[in-house]
PDB file of C-alpha atoms in Angstrom:
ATOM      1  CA  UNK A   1     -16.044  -7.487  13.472  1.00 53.00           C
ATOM      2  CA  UNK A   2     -12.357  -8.704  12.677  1.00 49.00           C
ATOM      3  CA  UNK A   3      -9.009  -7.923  14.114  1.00 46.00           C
ATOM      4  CA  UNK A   4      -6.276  -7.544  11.812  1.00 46.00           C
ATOM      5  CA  UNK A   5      -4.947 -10.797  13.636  1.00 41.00           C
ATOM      6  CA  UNK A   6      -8.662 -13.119  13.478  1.00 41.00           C
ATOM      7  CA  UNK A   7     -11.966 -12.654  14.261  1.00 40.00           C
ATOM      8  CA  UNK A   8     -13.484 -10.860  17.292  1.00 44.00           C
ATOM      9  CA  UNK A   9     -16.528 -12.875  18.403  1.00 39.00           C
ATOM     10  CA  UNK A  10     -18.094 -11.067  21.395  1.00 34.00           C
ATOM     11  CA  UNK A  11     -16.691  -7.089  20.599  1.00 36.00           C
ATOM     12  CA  UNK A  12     -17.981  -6.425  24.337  1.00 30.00           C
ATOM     13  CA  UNK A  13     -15.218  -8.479  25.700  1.00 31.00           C
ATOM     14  CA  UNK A  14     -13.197  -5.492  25.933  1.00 35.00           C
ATOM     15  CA  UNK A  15     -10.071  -7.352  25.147  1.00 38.00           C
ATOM     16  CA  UNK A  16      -8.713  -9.629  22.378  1.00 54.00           C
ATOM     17  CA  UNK A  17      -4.903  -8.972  20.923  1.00 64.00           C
ATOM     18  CA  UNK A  18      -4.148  -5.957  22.816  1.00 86.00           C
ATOM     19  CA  UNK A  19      -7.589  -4.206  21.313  1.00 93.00           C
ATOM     20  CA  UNK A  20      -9.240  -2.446  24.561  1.00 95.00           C
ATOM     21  CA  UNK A  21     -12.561  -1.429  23.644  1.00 95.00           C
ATOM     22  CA  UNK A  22     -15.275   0.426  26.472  1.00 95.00           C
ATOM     23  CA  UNK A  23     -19.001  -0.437  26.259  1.00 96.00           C
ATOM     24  CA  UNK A  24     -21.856   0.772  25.015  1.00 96.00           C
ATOM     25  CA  UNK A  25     -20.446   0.576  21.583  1.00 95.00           C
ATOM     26  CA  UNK A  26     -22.296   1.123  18.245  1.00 95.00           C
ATOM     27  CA  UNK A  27     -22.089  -0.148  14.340  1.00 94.00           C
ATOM     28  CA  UNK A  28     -24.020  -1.401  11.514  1.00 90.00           C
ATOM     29  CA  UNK A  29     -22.763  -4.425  11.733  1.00 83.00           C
ATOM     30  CA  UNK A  30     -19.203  -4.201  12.391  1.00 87.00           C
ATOM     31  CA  UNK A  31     -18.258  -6.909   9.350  1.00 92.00           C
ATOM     32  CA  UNK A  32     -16.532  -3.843   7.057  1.00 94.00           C
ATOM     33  CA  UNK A  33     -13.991  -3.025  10.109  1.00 95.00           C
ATOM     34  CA  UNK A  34     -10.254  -4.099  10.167  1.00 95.00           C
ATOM     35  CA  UNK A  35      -8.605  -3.094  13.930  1.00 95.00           C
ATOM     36  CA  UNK A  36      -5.205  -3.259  14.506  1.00 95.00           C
ATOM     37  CA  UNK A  37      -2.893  -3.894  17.425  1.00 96.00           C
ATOM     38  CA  UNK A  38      -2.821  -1.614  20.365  1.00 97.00           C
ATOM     39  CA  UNK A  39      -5.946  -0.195  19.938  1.00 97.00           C
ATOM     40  CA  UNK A  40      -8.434   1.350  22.415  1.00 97.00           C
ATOM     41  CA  UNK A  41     -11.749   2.512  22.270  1.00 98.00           C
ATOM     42  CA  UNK A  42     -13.432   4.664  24.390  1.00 98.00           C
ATOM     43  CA  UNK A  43     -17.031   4.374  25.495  1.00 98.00           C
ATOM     44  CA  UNK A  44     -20.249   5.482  23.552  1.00 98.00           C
ATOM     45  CA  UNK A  45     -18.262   5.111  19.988  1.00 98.00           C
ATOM     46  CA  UNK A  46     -20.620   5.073  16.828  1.00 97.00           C
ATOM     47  CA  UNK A  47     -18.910   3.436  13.828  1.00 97.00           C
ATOM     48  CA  UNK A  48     -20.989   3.178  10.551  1.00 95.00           C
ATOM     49  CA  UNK A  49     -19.120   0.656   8.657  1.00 95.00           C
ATOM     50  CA  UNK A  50     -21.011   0.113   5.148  1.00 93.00           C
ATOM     51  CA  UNK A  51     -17.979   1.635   3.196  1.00 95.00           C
ATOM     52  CA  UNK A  52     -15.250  -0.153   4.692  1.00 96.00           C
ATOM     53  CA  UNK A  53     -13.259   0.917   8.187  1.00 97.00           C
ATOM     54  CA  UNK A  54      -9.415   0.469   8.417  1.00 97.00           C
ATOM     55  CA  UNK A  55      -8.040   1.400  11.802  1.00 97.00           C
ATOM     56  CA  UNK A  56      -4.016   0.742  12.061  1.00 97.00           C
ATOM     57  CA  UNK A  57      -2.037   0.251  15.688  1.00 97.00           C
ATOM     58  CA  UNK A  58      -1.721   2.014  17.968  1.00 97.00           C
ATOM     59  CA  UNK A  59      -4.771   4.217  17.771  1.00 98.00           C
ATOM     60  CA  UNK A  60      -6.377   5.695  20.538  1.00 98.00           C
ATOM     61  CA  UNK A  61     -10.055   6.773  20.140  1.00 98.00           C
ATOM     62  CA  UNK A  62     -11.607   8.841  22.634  1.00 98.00           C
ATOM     63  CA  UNK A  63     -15.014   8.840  24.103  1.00 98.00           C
ATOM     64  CA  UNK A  64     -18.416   9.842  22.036  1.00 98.00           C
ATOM     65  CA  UNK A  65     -16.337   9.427  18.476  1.00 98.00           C
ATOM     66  CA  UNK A  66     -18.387   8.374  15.645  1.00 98.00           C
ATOM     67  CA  UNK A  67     -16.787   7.560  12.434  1.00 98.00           C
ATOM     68  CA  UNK A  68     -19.587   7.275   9.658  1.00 97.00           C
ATOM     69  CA  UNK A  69     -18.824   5.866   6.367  1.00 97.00           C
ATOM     70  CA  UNK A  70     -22.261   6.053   4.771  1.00 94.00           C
ATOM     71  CA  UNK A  71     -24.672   9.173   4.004  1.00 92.00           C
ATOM     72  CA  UNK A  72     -27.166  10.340   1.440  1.00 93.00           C
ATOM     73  CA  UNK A  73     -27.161  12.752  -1.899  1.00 91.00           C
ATOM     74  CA  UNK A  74     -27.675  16.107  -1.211  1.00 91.00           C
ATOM     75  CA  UNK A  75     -30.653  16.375  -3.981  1.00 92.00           C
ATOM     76  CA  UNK A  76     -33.938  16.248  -1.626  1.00 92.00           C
ATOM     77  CA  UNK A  77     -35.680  14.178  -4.623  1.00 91.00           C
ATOM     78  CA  UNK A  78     -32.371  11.243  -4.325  1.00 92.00           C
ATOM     79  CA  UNK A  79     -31.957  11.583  -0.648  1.00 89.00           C
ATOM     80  CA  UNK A  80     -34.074   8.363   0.550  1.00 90.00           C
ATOM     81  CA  UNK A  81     -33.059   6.434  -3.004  1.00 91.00           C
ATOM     82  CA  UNK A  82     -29.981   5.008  -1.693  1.00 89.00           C
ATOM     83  CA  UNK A  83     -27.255   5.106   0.310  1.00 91.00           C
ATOM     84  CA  UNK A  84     -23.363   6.431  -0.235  1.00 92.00           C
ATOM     85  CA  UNK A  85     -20.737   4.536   1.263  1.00 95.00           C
ATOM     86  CA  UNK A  86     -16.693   5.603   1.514  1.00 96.00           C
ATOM     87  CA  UNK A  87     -14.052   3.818   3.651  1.00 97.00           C
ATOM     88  CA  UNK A  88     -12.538   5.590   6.341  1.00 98.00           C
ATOM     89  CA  UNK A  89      -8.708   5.276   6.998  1.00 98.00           C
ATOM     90  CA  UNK A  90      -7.382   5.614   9.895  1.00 98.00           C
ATOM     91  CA  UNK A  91      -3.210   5.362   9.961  1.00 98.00           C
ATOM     92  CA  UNK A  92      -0.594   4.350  13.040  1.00 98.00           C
ATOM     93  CA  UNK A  93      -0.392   6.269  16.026  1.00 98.00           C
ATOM     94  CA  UNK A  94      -3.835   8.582  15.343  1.00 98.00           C
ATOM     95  CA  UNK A  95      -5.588   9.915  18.440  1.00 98.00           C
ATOM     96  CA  UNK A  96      -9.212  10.735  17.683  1.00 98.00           C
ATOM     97  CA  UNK A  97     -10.147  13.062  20.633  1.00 98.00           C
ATOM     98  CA  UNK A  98     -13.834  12.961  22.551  1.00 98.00           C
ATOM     99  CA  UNK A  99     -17.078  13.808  20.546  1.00 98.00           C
ATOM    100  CA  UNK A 100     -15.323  14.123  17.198  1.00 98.00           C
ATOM    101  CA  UNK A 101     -16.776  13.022  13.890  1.00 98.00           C
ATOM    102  CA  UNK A 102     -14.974  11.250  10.893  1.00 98.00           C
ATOM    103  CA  UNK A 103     -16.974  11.426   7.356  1.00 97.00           C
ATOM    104  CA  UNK A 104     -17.062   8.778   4.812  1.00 97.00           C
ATOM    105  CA  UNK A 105     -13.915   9.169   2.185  1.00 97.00           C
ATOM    106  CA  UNK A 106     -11.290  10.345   4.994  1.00 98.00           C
ATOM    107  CA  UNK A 107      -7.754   8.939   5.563  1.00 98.00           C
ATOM    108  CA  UNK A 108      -6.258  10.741   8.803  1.00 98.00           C
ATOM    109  CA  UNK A 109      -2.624  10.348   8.583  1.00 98.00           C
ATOM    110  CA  UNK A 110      -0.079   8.752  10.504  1.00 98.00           C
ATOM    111  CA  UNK A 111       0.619  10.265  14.582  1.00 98.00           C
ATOM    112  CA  UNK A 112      -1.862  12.983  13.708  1.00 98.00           C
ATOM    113  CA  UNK A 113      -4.431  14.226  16.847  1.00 98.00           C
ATOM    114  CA  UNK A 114      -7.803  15.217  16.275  1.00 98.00           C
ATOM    115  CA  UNK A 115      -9.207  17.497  18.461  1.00 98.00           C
ATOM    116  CA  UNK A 116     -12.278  17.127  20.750  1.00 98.00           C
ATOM    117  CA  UNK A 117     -15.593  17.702  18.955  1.00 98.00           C
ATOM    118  CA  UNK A 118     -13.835  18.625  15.542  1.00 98.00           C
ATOM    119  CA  UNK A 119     -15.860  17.190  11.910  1.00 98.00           C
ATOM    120  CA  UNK A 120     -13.149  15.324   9.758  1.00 98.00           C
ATOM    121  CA  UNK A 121     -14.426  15.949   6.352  1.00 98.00           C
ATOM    122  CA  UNK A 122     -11.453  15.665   3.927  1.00 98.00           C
ATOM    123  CA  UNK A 123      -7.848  13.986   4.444  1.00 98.00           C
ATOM    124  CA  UNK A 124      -5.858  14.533   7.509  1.00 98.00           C
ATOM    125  CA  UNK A 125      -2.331  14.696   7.041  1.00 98.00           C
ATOM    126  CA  UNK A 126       0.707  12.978   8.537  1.00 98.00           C
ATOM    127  CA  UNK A 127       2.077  14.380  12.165  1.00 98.00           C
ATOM    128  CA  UNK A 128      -0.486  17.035  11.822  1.00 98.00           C
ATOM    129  CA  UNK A 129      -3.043  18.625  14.930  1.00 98.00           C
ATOM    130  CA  UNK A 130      -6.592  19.478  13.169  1.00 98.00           C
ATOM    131  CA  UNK A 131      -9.565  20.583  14.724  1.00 98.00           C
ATOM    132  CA  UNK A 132     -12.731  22.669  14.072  1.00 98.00           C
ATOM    133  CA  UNK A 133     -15.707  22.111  12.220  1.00 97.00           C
ATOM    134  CA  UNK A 134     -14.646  21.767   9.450  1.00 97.00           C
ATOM    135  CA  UNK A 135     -11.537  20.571  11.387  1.00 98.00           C
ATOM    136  CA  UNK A 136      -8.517  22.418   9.467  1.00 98.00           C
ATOM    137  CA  UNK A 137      -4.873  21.850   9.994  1.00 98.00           C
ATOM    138  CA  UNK A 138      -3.653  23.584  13.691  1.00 97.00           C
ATOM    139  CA  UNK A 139      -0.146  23.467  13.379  1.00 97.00           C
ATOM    140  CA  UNK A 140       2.245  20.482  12.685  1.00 96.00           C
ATOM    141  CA  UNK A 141       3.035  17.873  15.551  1.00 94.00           C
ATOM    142  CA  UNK A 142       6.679  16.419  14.102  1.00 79.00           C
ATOM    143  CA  UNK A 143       9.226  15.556  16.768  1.00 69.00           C
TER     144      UNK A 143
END
């Protein structure tokens, strides 16, 4: 795994850079993930990496999150042929609220909260509140 500021070489360290990170944790490797500054990670995370995974400062990311950048086709006769990989964005200032789930191809915008157990399945906008499965815009979040 990599900061944005060097490598990470034990991610169960907990800290490196101001990135805070709670154990067990869980990837596919962890080589296709860029972390920020400020960062925290809650325990039990799940982050399938394949497609890429961009996380900016100053993101908080609750407990029992997964953020899963791979899947299959839909077709039952492609399913086991191969695998689809999209990056996940994640922007400044994001909270990503207990036992939710990002999907592959995602950007969640800039100071925008995702609520607790919600499925991210298409873009997230700036300043926003979503939630729901599919999450959906809640109201806006501006100052």
């Amino acid at each position: 795994m990599r900061t944005k500021s060097g490598p990470c070489s034990a991610i169960s360290s907990a800290r490196r850079d101001s990135f805070l990170l709670i154990p067990p944790f869980y990837t596919t490797g962890g080589v296709d993930i860029s972390i920020g500054r400020n960062v925290f990670v809650n325990q039990n995370c799940t982050f399938y990496d394949l497609g890429g995974l961009d996380i900016a400062d100053d993101v908080m990311i609750g407990p029992n999150v997964s953020i899963i950048t791979s899947g299959h086709p839909v077709e039952p006769s492609r399913r086991r042929a191969f695998t689809i990989a999209k990056p996940i964005v994640i922007e400044r200032n994001v909270w990503i609220a207990a036992g939710a789930t990002i999907i592959g191809g995602v950007t969640v915008g800039e100071n925008s909260v995702v609520a607790a157990g919600s499925v991210v399945t298409k873009n997230v906008p700036p300043n926003a509140l979503v939630g729901g499965n599919p999450a959906r815009v809640i109201r806006s979040i501006a100052d």
